[in-house]
């Protein structure tokens, strides 16, 4: 039986947890007091490093290591960008945090700012999160009033400020360097790395970029210690993950589990299994940008290494399951359309490649596919992957290549029989 | 830079740049689109070239260079909503409104658009209207949603609207019932409290229907007055624990019988409220 391990979601079900008094009554801001009162900045970084905390935004990069890249002797301001631009289809964990427990994230941000010596925290909140933005602003106001933010925090002599920025509707702005250009007020185009944001980020100042969930885990790591955190999960994927389960399951929702539980356990024990008594056909282990895994691989353990070994990625932890009646060709088209729409247009392989793939999908679904279209799709994938300017291009090919490899017969059936997908709705690009 | 009350970054002038998206957001909120003259003005004021500003304005989905309707309907076609029937919902909206996605009705009432994932996949299919979420939308709900949007999402029709339901509340201090069965508001027993504002001190009966803002009171309370609310039994103040999410004034707190807490804003005319029933925040 797969069990929940609530860390970031420990206040799930507590009424009004978004309010400062409720959060404090449940031990909130004790981590900040501990960090400011008893620990040196370097000790905080060492603690987070030792805990094995990894980024939860997609890449799984060790958080403490990222923090230690920021040059300590850099003169002038340094920034923290908290990535709340959650836009990956199937992911809805950051939204839960900022709407239900924004103080946990803010406390994590302040601790990070203290550890690395950052003078300003920018929360880049997705534009569509109207409610979330309001909750963060309200929480920041409360934190300012209580002296957790602002000048000379809790008498420690350390000062940092917080500003909420909103996006204006662009998936690519979740990519860290595009997020910075967007914050600076430009089109959401990524920048070349190096220089890495840790040395030259927002307004060319050193900038740490972390996901909401990553930062919201930090207070627990500080209060309960690195050993406690490192004791959870697997050897390389330590700690817990909020898994967003959606698609054809009985009880879609967010389930926080230790790394290393079987994916089938999450689907069956926690999310109630596949809906309507049907069978699982396959699933996206980490969001629509990760390659599909077939039902036979449902037993793979849910951690970065095991999923990579199975041929996919853990990504942002969005598990989308689909049942045996799903038309995978159509599904792949929907996702390809998403990438074609959201491509930022900066580099040619991605801008042209995603659209080209979409056109081929439309042709296949309209009954005009050709047998060599499959090879064509795969070759576009090869020309996109690792050749695009930012990882968006790699994300766009995941579903195309994996579904062709796994469900080739369904593609061939469409083409051979000139099957036409009866379209109910053709979205217009605007 | 407006953002929250946080002090602004005090750093170099480089930082002034970040204002552009918020400037455009404000213009968009005011006119529902970005008029050309306004963009020219922004260019002059910020010193950034018009082509730069045009680039930003066309990149983000939230901005429109064409006038938009009074209400913005966004239907989610993200992966999770798609498999749960999002396209059918989008089609129904097209049929009801007589426009395609991306278009505005001739009477400038509605703009229909489709979006990719609104971050609430577990509750799909999702539709948002003017920033308010509708979850698990079926085709039958489309007509109702449009009707509600037209009438203003704040206004509700008692009796037919599912978002309106009666509740019974107690004082959070003495736990005495606040229900007044003799005094009906909206045809239901009302919630009786004592209010005080300026030199006035008297009773106030609130509608016990969640979603209705009807009241009757001993003395008329002028719009925008912030009043103090007391329990008529223990005379304790019904002070809420947080400020109003809409306007920042103090909230008034009451216990919902059967579990939960309801808070309403203490400012006359403000519709800010929160309801937590068993941890579910409505
Ligand atoms: C196309 C694309 C979209 C991304 N979107 C998000 C996002 O919405 N939220 C997020 O936290 N990270 C997103 N990322 C990952 C970020 O680039 C970055 O790795 C992450 O914010 C770092 O934080 P972490 O180390 O705490 O995970 C995205 C990456 C790519 C390539
Ligand atoms: S891969 Fe290229 S076009 Fe695609 S989002 Fe990244 S930079 Fe933009
Ligand atoms: S797919 Fe519709 S809310 Fe995520």
XYZ file of C-alpha atoms and ligand atoms in Angstrom:
755
model
C 0.000 0.000 0.000
C 1.488 3.308 -1.042
C 1.432 5.861 1.742
C 1.340 9.643 1.698
C 4.251 11.468 3.324
C 3.151 15.005 3.947
C 5.971 17.519 4.190
C 5.070 20.543 2.089
C 1.442 19.509 2.389
C 1.575 18.984 6.154
C -1.082 21.673 6.642
C -3.410 20.095 4.103
C -6.876 20.202 5.636
C -6.045 22.827 8.255
C -8.535 25.658 7.856
C -7.108 29.049 6.925
C -3.532 27.756 6.664
C -2.811 30.628 4.291
C -3.026 33.025 7.206
C -0.015 33.994 9.238
C -1.520 33.260 12.658
C -2.628 29.775 11.629
C 0.706 29.089 9.985
C 2.612 30.273 13.059
C 0.389 28.225 15.365
C 1.516 25.191 13.369
C 5.197 25.894 13.787
C 5.550 28.350 10.928
C 8.561 30.660 10.768
C 10.394 28.661 13.430
C 12.793 27.543 10.702
C 13.504 31.157 9.836
C 14.119 31.976 13.501
C 16.443 29.005 13.778
C 18.352 29.898 10.610
C 18.754 33.566 11.485
C 19.405 32.979 15.170
C 21.580 29.903 15.298
C 23.100 29.323 11.879
C 25.592 31.102 9.695
C 24.610 31.510 6.031
C 27.184 28.919 4.972
C 25.777 26.478 7.500
C 22.330 26.831 5.954
C 23.757 26.075 2.515
C 25.655 23.084 3.916
C 22.513 21.805 5.620
C 20.495 22.016 2.400
C 23.340 20.373 0.498
C 23.562 17.547 3.016
C 19.799 17.034 2.886
C 20.016 16.103 -0.779
C 17.142 18.423 -1.667
C 16.700 18.538 -5.437
C 14.870 21.064 -7.575
C 11.241 20.156 -8.107
C 10.674 22.360 -11.152
C 11.755 19.813 -13.710
C 15.483 19.298 -13.894
C 16.052 17.955 -10.386
C 19.239 19.922 -9.871
C 20.537 19.832 -6.258
C 19.317 23.013 -4.579
C 22.207 23.502 -2.160
C 24.735 23.153 -4.958
C 22.900 25.758 -7.022
C 22.978 28.153 -4.083
C 26.701 27.683 -3.595
C 27.395 28.788 -7.186
C 26.515 32.382 -6.383
C 29.741 34.371 -5.932
C 29.800 35.501 -2.313
C 32.033 38.482 -2.900
C 29.946 39.980 -5.681
C 29.389 43.672 -5.012
C 25.862 45.042 -5.351
C 22.486 43.378 -5.294
C 21.741 39.701 -5.816
C 18.312 38.235 -6.443
C 16.111 35.238 -5.866
C 13.551 34.406 -8.523
C 10.903 32.051 -7.210
C 9.476 30.235 -10.213
C 5.686 30.173 -9.789
C 4.985 30.132 -13.520
C 3.693 26.581 -13.387
C 2.531 25.994 -16.946
C 3.339 22.399 -17.827
C 0.049 20.667 -18.681
C -0.814 18.291 -15.871
C 1.099 20.152 -13.162
C -0.880 21.863 -10.421
C 1.192 21.562 -7.264
C 2.698 25.066 -7.092
C -0.754 26.497 -7.381
C -1.842 24.481 -4.352
C 1.117 25.788 -2.361
C 0.626 29.454 -3.169
C -3.105 29.338 -2.622
C -3.198 27.192 0.481
C 0.125 27.651 2.179
C 1.920 30.689 0.739
C 3.839 31.351 3.955
C 5.692 28.073 3.627
C 7.059 29.242 0.266
C 7.803 32.747 1.552
C 9.636 31.356 4.580
C 11.698 29.157 2.265
C 12.474 32.171 0.079
C 13.683 34.220 3.051
C 15.877 31.384 4.313
C 17.373 30.982 0.837
C 17.923 34.745 0.609
C 19.665 34.689 3.990
C 21.870 31.729 3.072
C 23.008 33.165 -0.226
C 22.851 36.856 0.733
C 20.136 37.940 -1.681
C 18.725 41.409 -1.363
C 15.463 40.946 -3.194
C 13.021 38.108 -3.782
C 10.958 38.182 -6.958
C 8.076 35.762 -7.107
C 7.258 35.240 -10.788
C 3.631 34.216 -10.595
C 1.775 32.866 -13.575
C -0.624 35.498 -14.909
C -3.646 33.206 -14.788
C -3.215 32.555 -11.048
C -5.416 35.463 -9.981
C -6.218 33.951 -6.625
C -2.653 32.792 -6.016
C -1.211 36.203 -6.682
C -3.596 37.748 -4.216
C -2.739 35.145 -1.604
C 1.012 35.722 -1.994
C 0.598 39.470 -1.788
C -1.587 39.165 1.279
C 0.887 36.776 2.889
C 3.820 39.065 2.060
C 1.971 41.951 3.659
C 1.468 39.921 6.821
C 5.117 38.885 6.814
C 6.249 42.496 6.406
C 4.017 43.566 9.308
C 5.517 40.851 11.510
C 9.080 41.775 10.592
C 9.851 38.565 8.656
C 10.504 40.639 5.570
C 12.029 44.069 5.169
C 14.911 45.688 6.975
C 16.758 43.978 9.803
C 14.672 40.805 9.894
C 14.035 39.648 13.479
C 16.879 41.847 14.642
C 19.479 39.780 12.815
C 20.758 42.647 10.696
C 19.772 40.783 7.512
C 17.392 42.528 5.109
C 15.521 41.325 2.077
C 12.412 42.386 0.199
C 9.745 40.595 -1.791
C 7.918 41.630 -4.941
C 5.349 39.663 -6.893
C 5.647 39.752 -10.665
C 3.015 38.334 -12.921
C 3.498 36.657 -16.235
C 1.138 37.440 -19.051
C 0.431 34.047 -20.532
C 3.408 32.164 -21.888
C 4.572 28.631 -21.086
C 8.138 29.287 -22.176
C 8.500 31.934 -19.441
C 8.797 29.060 -16.946
C 12.207 28.258 -18.426
C 14.661 29.937 -16.120
C 16.429 32.321 -18.490
C 13.208 33.207 -20.322
C 11.713 33.942 -16.931
C 14.492 36.437 -16.338
C 13.983 38.215 -19.668
C 10.281 38.352 -18.972
C 10.933 39.785 -15.518
C 13.127 42.418 -17.071
C 10.190 43.402 -19.255
C 10.961 41.759 -22.582
C 9.572 39.012 -24.784
C 9.954 35.699 -23.008
C 12.999 34.557 -24.949
C 15.662 32.467 -23.252
C 19.280 33.620 -22.971
C 22.392 31.708 -23.793
C 24.128 29.860 -20.970
C 26.859 30.462 -19.813
C 26.886 32.884 -18.140
C 24.635 30.984 -15.797
C 22.027 32.949 -13.838
C 23.965 32.257 -10.644
C 26.671 34.600 -11.881
C 24.715 36.827 -14.267
C 20.946 36.647 -14.056
C 18.213 39.241 -13.749
C 19.550 42.645 -14.753
C 22.912 40.897 -15.032
C 23.112 40.394 -11.288
C 23.668 36.987 -9.702
C 20.271 35.295 -9.425
C 19.101 32.060 -7.856
C 16.080 30.501 -9.559
C 14.112 27.853 -7.747
C 10.728 26.289 -8.068
C 7.979 26.999 -5.515
C 7.919 23.433 -4.240
C 11.708 23.369 -3.805
C 11.633 26.515 -1.704
C 8.594 25.374 0.267
C 10.525 22.263 1.333
C 13.387 24.310 2.782
C 11.737 25.248 6.127
C 11.140 21.574 6.931
C 14.752 20.753 6.086
C 15.985 23.449 8.478
C 13.703 22.539 11.400
C 13.960 18.768 11.102
C 17.512 18.588 9.865
C 19.361 17.320 6.827
C 19.515 13.774 8.165
C 15.754 13.517 8.431
C 15.308 14.696 4.844
C 18.107 12.534 3.508
C 16.508 9.548 5.210
C 13.499 9.714 2.937
C 13.344 8.555 -0.657
C 16.035 6.631 -2.469
C 19.778 6.910 -2.468
C 19.993 9.512 -5.198
C 16.480 10.959 -5.105
C 16.135 12.037 -1.530
C 13.017 13.421 0.077
C 9.449 13.722 -1.067
C 7.579 14.872 -4.157
C 4.133 16.267 -4.707
C 2.779 14.157 -7.539
C -0.090 15.642 -9.531
C -2.224 12.812 -10.831
C -4.689 13.590 -13.591
C -6.259 12.015 -16.639
C -8.299 8.831 -16.618
C -8.176 8.015 -12.919
C -10.928 7.860 -10.344
C -9.500 10.390 -7.909
C -7.239 12.907 -9.622
C -5.366 15.167 -7.225
C -2.065 15.954 -5.569
C -0.393 13.196 -3.592
C 2.824 13.855 -1.720
C 4.925 10.710 -1.508
C 8.498 9.686 -0.836
C 10.631 9.194 -3.904
C 10.890 5.548 -4.835
C 7.317 4.372 -4.399
C 6.007 2.461 -7.420
C 4.149 4.561 -9.984
C 1.405 1.930 -10.059
C 0.953 2.460 -6.319
C 0.327 6.146 -6.906
C -2.161 5.419 -9.658
C -3.989 2.546 -7.959
C -3.717 3.060 -4.196
C -3.815 6.834 -4.051
C -5.667 7.945 -7.161
C -8.178 5.119 -7.059
C -7.034 3.346 -10.213
C -8.085 3.823 -13.806
C -11.610 5.133 -14.160
C -14.736 3.330 -15.361
C -13.111 -0.032 -14.681
C -10.927 0.262 -17.759
C -7.309 -0.741 -18.200
C -4.276 1.496 -18.129
C -2.794 1.994 -21.581
C 0.114 4.229 -20.662
C 1.070 7.307 -18.723
C 3.188 10.419 -18.748
C 5.334 10.124 -15.645
C 6.250 13.786 -15.336
C 4.046 16.024 -17.425
C 3.233 16.368 -21.091
C 6.879 17.025 -21.980
C 8.085 13.641 -20.762
C 8.030 10.560 -22.997
C 5.083 8.218 -22.508
C 5.631 4.955 -20.638
C 3.468 1.928 -21.473
C 1.251 0.180 -18.925
C 3.831 -2.623 -18.639
C 6.171 -0.106 -17.058
C 3.653 1.038 -14.455
C 5.659 -0.683 -11.751
C 8.710 1.495 -12.228
C 9.741 3.274 -9.055
C 8.899 6.932 -8.907
C 12.328 8.539 -8.601
C 14.572 10.410 -11.027
C 16.927 7.506 -11.753
C 14.406 4.698 -12.149
C 12.201 6.704 -14.476
C 15.204 7.777 -16.523
C 16.211 4.137 -16.786
C 12.732 3.272 -18.010
C 13.182 5.817 -20.776
C 11.386 8.875 -19.542
C 11.755 11.710 -17.046
C 10.263 12.631 -13.698
C 9.974 16.256 -14.788
C 7.696 18.297 -12.589
C 5.952 15.249 -11.161
C 2.748 15.363 -13.180
C 1.486 11.862 -13.744
C -1.132 11.799 -16.508
C -2.691 8.380 -16.986
C -4.732 7.378 -20.017
C -6.958 4.345 -20.482
C -7.099 1.702 -23.183
C -9.777 3.536 -25.158
C -7.572 6.553 -25.726
C -6.725 7.532 -29.278
C -3.004 8.112 -28.836
C -2.482 9.685 -32.254
C -5.049 12.315 -31.446
C -3.532 12.752 -27.984
C -0.089 13.298 -29.468
C -1.567 15.861 -31.824
C -3.144 17.795 -28.963
C 0.165 17.982 -27.153
C 2.097 18.858 -30.302
C -0.369 21.659 -30.903
C 0.409 22.949 -27.447
C 4.129 23.050 -28.192
C 3.590 24.632 -31.587
C 1.539 27.378 -29.972
C 3.873 27.993 -27.105
C 7.205 27.895 -28.926
C 8.765 31.270 -28.291
C 9.999 31.534 -31.861
C 13.585 32.409 -31.088
C 15.279 29.466 -32.732
C 14.464 27.848 -36.067
C 14.478 24.119 -35.212
C 11.787 24.548 -32.608
C 9.727 27.295 -34.223
C 9.528 25.482 -37.559
C 9.838 21.913 -36.308
C 6.914 22.007 -33.916
C 4.653 23.499 -36.574
C 5.763 21.047 -39.179
C 5.048 18.144 -36.847
C 1.617 19.604 -36.137
C 0.855 19.815 -39.853
C 1.820 16.185 -40.312
C -0.431 15.186 -37.426
C -3.295 17.122 -38.932
C -2.722 15.366 -42.223
C -2.715 11.948 -40.584
C -5.867 12.638 -38.597
C -7.614 13.980 -41.674
C -7.039 10.689 -43.440
C -4.286 11.927 -45.726
C -1.252 10.477 -43.975
C 1.521 8.680 -45.822
C 3.504 5.741 -44.540
C 6.763 7.665 -44.650
C 5.221 10.370 -42.456
C 6.266 8.336 -39.438
C 9.909 8.375 -40.507
C 9.540 12.064 -41.294
C 8.199 12.757 -37.808
C 11.053 10.831 -36.250
C 13.608 12.663 -38.320
C 12.145 16.024 -37.302
C 12.431 14.829 -33.727
C 16.098 14.074 -34.265
C 16.660 17.493 -35.750
C 14.930 19.188 -32.856
C 16.327 17.345 -29.897
C 19.513 18.871 -28.477
C 19.623 21.227 -31.456
C 17.196 23.776 -30.175
C 18.273 26.816 -28.210
C 16.559 25.811 -24.975
C 15.170 22.550 -23.541
C 11.704 23.400 -24.891
C 12.648 21.666 -28.112
C 13.572 18.456 -26.280
C 10.291 18.663 -24.411
C 8.297 18.875 -27.634
C 9.648 15.644 -29.096
C 9.028 13.419 -26.056
C 5.446 12.550 -26.818
C 5.912 12.240 -30.584
C 8.800 9.833 -30.489
C 7.530 7.744 -27.592
C 4.043 7.267 -29.007
C 5.392 6.324 -32.443
C 7.691 3.781 -30.856
C 5.077 2.343 -28.520
C 1.898 2.518 -30.541
C 3.148 2.408 -34.119
C 0.330 0.109 -35.169
C -2.247 2.755 -34.296
C -0.481 5.314 -36.422
C -0.261 2.804 -39.261
C -3.937 1.981 -38.945
C -4.816 5.650 -39.401
C -2.612 5.890 -42.477
C -3.415 2.547 -44.075
C -7.164 2.822 -43.703
C -7.296 6.565 -44.327
C -9.132 6.785 -41.047
C -10.443 10.256 -40.319
C -10.634 11.601 -36.817
C -14.031 13.177 -36.411
C -13.041 16.564 -35.144
C -15.353 18.224 -32.763
C -13.385 21.338 -32.418
C -10.511 23.003 -34.159
C -8.906 25.612 -31.975
C -7.832 28.736 -33.788
C -4.483 30.308 -33.198
C -4.872 33.847 -32.028
C 6.043 48.840 -10.643
C 2.940 48.607 -8.561
C 2.762 45.018 -7.261
C 2.184 44.670 -3.553
C 3.003 46.994 -0.738
C 6.557 45.751 -0.708
C 9.057 48.549 -1.104
C 10.404 48.786 -4.605
C 13.841 47.670 -5.522
C 16.121 50.543 -4.734
C 18.823 49.493 -7.147
C 20.105 50.936 -10.368
C 17.951 52.415 -13.092
C 18.261 49.170 -15.054
C 15.507 47.864 -12.918
C 12.933 50.318 -14.192
C 12.605 48.125 -17.243
C 10.635 45.466 -15.487
C 7.688 47.840 -15.378
C 6.745 47.218 -18.993
C 4.662 44.095 -18.479
C 2.829 45.602 -15.525
C 2.259 48.842 -17.436
C 0.741 46.879 -20.300
C -1.283 44.808 -17.847
C -2.779 47.980 -16.412
C -3.649 49.326 -19.855
C -5.159 46.008 -20.835
C -7.230 45.968 -17.646
C -8.491 49.485 -18.317
C -9.445 49.226 -21.989
C -9.647 45.443 -22.390
C -7.041 45.776 -25.141
C -3.945 47.779 -25.949
C -4.902 50.825 -28.035
C -2.236 52.055 -30.417
C -2.112 55.540 -28.916
C -1.524 54.079 -25.481
C 1.437 52.051 -26.773
C 2.923 55.158 -28.376
C 2.617 56.934 -25.068
C 4.298 54.062 -23.237
C 7.103 54.229 -25.742
C 7.617 57.924 -25.128
C 7.467 57.583 -21.389
C 9.725 54.589 -21.003
C 12.119 55.548 -23.747
C 11.883 52.073 -25.270
C 11.318 51.825 -28.983
C 7.822 51.147 -30.247
C 8.983 47.953 -31.930
C 10.250 46.695 -28.575
C 6.925 47.378 -26.959
C 5.031 45.857 -29.862
C 7.243 42.779 -29.505
C 6.319 42.350 -25.868
C 2.652 43.110 -26.508
C 2.383 40.443 -29.182
C 4.398 37.806 -27.321
C 2.113 37.326 -24.339
C -1.294 35.810 -24.567
C -2.858 38.109 -22.001
C -2.479 41.112 -24.299
C -4.679 41.878 -27.238
C -4.237 44.539 -29.894
C -7.864 44.233 -30.886
C -10.722 45.337 -28.638
C -12.002 42.494 -26.522
C -15.459 41.869 -25.144
C -16.622 42.836 -21.695
C -16.308 39.270 -20.462
C -13.453 36.925 -21.248
C -14.335 33.240 -21.403
C -11.344 30.879 -21.426
C -11.969 27.201 -22.050
C -9.143 24.871 -21.084
C -7.963 22.444 -23.760
C -4.888 21.291 -21.850
C -4.065 17.587 -21.861
C -6.001 16.697 -18.724
C -9.074 18.773 -19.634
C -8.902 17.526 -23.179
C -9.302 13.900 -22.200
C -12.211 14.864 -19.964
C -14.173 16.568 -22.722
C -12.823 20.122 -22.984
C -13.319 20.309 -26.778
C -17.019 19.586 -26.389
C -17.313 22.464 -23.954
C -15.443 24.789 -26.279
C -17.720 23.777 -29.115
C -20.806 24.446 -27.022
C -19.539 27.925 -26.180
C -18.940 28.578 -29.873
C -22.443 27.482 -30.659
C -24.063 29.526 -27.920
C -22.082 32.653 -28.661
C -22.006 32.249 -32.427
C -18.308 33.013 -32.705
C -15.148 30.947 -33.080
C -12.517 30.744 -30.386
C -10.385 33.854 -30.521
C -13.271 36.038 -31.594
C -15.479 38.594 -29.915
C -19.252 38.676 -30.217
C -20.576 41.589 -32.318
C -22.240 43.130 -29.266
C -18.809 43.205 -27.578
C -20.152 41.240 -24.619
C -17.981 38.136 -24.820
C -14.563 37.145 -26.070
C -14.041 33.398 -26.326
C -10.591 31.884 -26.163
C -9.072 28.499 -25.559
C -6.096 28.035 -23.281
C -3.681 25.276 -22.433
C -3.988 24.206 -18.832
C -5.145 26.538 -16.107
C -3.467 24.622 -13.325
C -6.548 22.890 -11.977
C -6.370 19.680 -13.988
C -7.811 17.498 -11.245
C -11.106 19.357 -11.544
C -11.341 19.413 -15.324
C -12.860 20.402 -17.665
C -12.095 23.938 -16.499
C -13.580 27.194 -17.753
C -12.707 30.619 -16.393
C -14.866 33.662 -16.880
C -13.354 37.005 -15.928
C -10.929 35.215 -13.655
C -13.478 33.072 -11.867
C -13.105 29.314 -12.126
C -15.848 26.895 -13.090
C -14.912 23.273 -12.529
C -16.118 19.959 -13.982
C -18.086 21.864 -16.594
C -20.546 19.876 -18.674
C -22.186 21.093 -21.876
C -25.416 21.720 -19.972
C -23.667 24.227 -17.721
C -22.525 26.444 -20.592
C -25.752 28.378 -20.908
C -25.904 29.005 -17.189
C -22.314 30.220 -17.072
C -22.937 32.722 -19.852
C -26.078 33.949 -18.158
C -24.288 34.419 -14.876
C -21.451 36.232 -16.560
C -23.826 38.636 -18.248
C -25.603 39.450 -15.029
C -22.338 40.029 -13.298
C -20.687 37.211 -11.415
C -21.189 39.017 -8.133
C -24.956 39.076 -8.520
C -26.797 35.872 -7.915
C -30.311 34.703 -8.301
C -31.755 33.252 -5.156
C -33.430 29.921 -5.521
C -31.992 28.882 -8.857
C -28.293 29.489 -8.375
C -26.386 26.565 -6.909
C -23.772 28.865 -5.484
C -26.370 30.210 -3.058
C -27.213 27.991 -0.116
C -28.507 28.650 3.388
C -26.180 28.245 6.321
C -26.545 28.464 10.061
C -23.875 30.188 12.099
C -22.815 30.538 15.725
C -20.735 33.045 17.635
C -17.086 31.959 17.687
C -16.770 33.110 21.313
C -19.851 31.867 23.167
C -21.034 29.432 20.495
C -24.563 30.798 20.863
C -26.624 30.580 17.680
C -26.825 33.836 15.747
C -29.888 32.734 13.806
C -33.019 34.861 14.082
C -36.069 32.875 13.002
C -38.456 35.806 13.539
C -36.702 38.095 11.164
C -36.587 36.790 7.628
C -34.198 38.027 4.956
C -34.496 36.488 1.478
C -37.305 34.416 2.960
C -34.931 32.577 5.288
C -34.105 33.055 8.963
C -31.480 35.775 9.186
C -28.187 36.114 11.022
C -28.602 38.708 13.754
C -25.606 40.669 15.015
C -24.991 43.994 16.694
C -23.106 46.610 14.699
C -21.473 49.802 15.704
C -20.163 52.560 13.487
C -19.555 56.201 14.255
C -21.993 57.004 17.049
C -24.528 54.452 15.879
C -25.105 51.182 17.654
C -27.882 48.834 16.628
C -28.933 45.502 15.191
C -28.231 44.174 11.739
C -29.777 41.137 10.075
C -27.725 39.476 7.361
C -29.082 37.061 4.816
C -28.171 33.535 5.838
C -27.883 32.551 2.191
C -24.255 32.177 1.290
C -23.737 34.288 -1.815
C -26.486 36.798 -1.047
C -25.508 40.214 0.271
C -28.919 41.378 1.394
C -29.228 42.945 4.854
C -31.680 44.919 6.921
C -30.568 47.051 9.811
C -31.821 49.384 12.514
C -29.862 52.313 11.112
C -28.845 52.576 7.470
C -25.131 51.953 7.110
C -23.579 54.275 4.517
C -21.599 52.628 1.686
C -17.926 52.018 2.458
C -18.383 52.416 6.210
C -16.303 49.957 8.185
C -18.432 48.752 11.092
C -17.665 46.713 14.204
C -19.676 43.527 14.584
C -20.626 42.039 17.959
C -22.413 38.944 19.172
C -25.827 39.980 20.605
C -25.471 37.329 23.315
C -21.966 37.590 24.757
C -21.253 41.021 23.274
C -17.842 39.809 22.164
C -16.512 41.245 18.931
C -16.753 38.884 15.965
C -13.289 39.846 14.826
C -11.844 37.812 11.986
C -8.286 36.580 11.950
C -7.277 38.060 8.620
C -7.924 41.092 6.481
C -10.321 41.114 3.584
C -8.755 39.592 0.483
C -10.564 42.199 -1.639
C -9.998 45.462 0.203
C -7.778 44.778 3.221
C -10.303 45.882 5.861
C -10.845 43.603 8.895
C -13.039 40.547 8.469
C -15.945 39.380 10.616
C -15.858 35.767 11.683
C -18.627 33.274 12.391
C -18.697 29.522 12.935
C -20.682 27.446 10.457
C -22.793 24.819 12.141
C -21.662 21.428 10.967
C -18.028 22.527 10.765
C -16.255 25.415 9.126
C -15.701 29.132 9.358
C -17.241 31.898 7.308
C -15.766 35.378 7.190
C -17.265 38.476 5.637
C -15.755 41.890 5.108
C -16.688 44.559 7.657
C -16.890 47.283 5.020
C -20.410 48.031 3.765
C -20.605 47.281 0.066
C -17.520 45.060 -0.077
C -18.296 41.527 -1.156
C -15.077 40.034 0.153
C -15.706 36.811 2.009
C -14.118 33.465 2.681
C -15.724 30.164 3.533
C -13.752 27.233 4.858
C -15.716 24.079 5.290
C -13.603 21.164 6.485
C -10.542 22.783 5.001
C -12.046 23.247 1.565
C -11.614 26.866 0.613
C -14.491 27.983 -1.578
C 10.080 24.943 -21.471
C 10.332 24.910 -20.001
C 9.318 25.277 -19.110
C 9.540 25.265 -17.748
N 8.517 25.624 -16.930
C 8.735 25.635 -15.590
C 7.691 26.027 -14.714
O 6.583 26.337 -15.148
N 7.930 26.045 -13.374
C 9.142 25.695 -12.862
O 9.312 25.740 -11.648
N 10.158 25.321 -13.672
C 9.985 25.285 -15.019
N 11.018 24.907 -15.841
C 12.298 24.542 -15.219
C 13.129 25.773 -14.982
O 13.869 26.058 -16.154
C 14.141 25.598 -13.869
O 14.841 24.425 -14.090
C 13.532 25.507 -12.493
O 12.688 26.584 -12.246
C 14.629 25.513 -11.483
O 14.109 25.350 -10.188
P 14.430 24.048 -9.343
O 15.899 23.805 -9.382
O 13.951 24.398 -7.978
O 13.654 22.942 -9.963
C 10.803 24.900 -17.228
C 11.806 24.527 -18.127
C 11.587 24.525 -19.481
C 12.679 24.130 -20.393
S 13.663 25.817 -28.346
Fe 14.011 27.772 -29.406
S 12.048 28.481 -30.231
Fe 11.694 26.789 -28.793
S 11.202 27.815 -26.926
Fe 13.394 27.399 -26.828
S 14.416 29.158 -27.743
Fe 12.226 29.329 -28.190
S -5.403 20.713 -18.438
Fe -7.061 22.040 -17.962
S -6.461 22.812 -16.052
Fe -4.733 21.589 -16.596
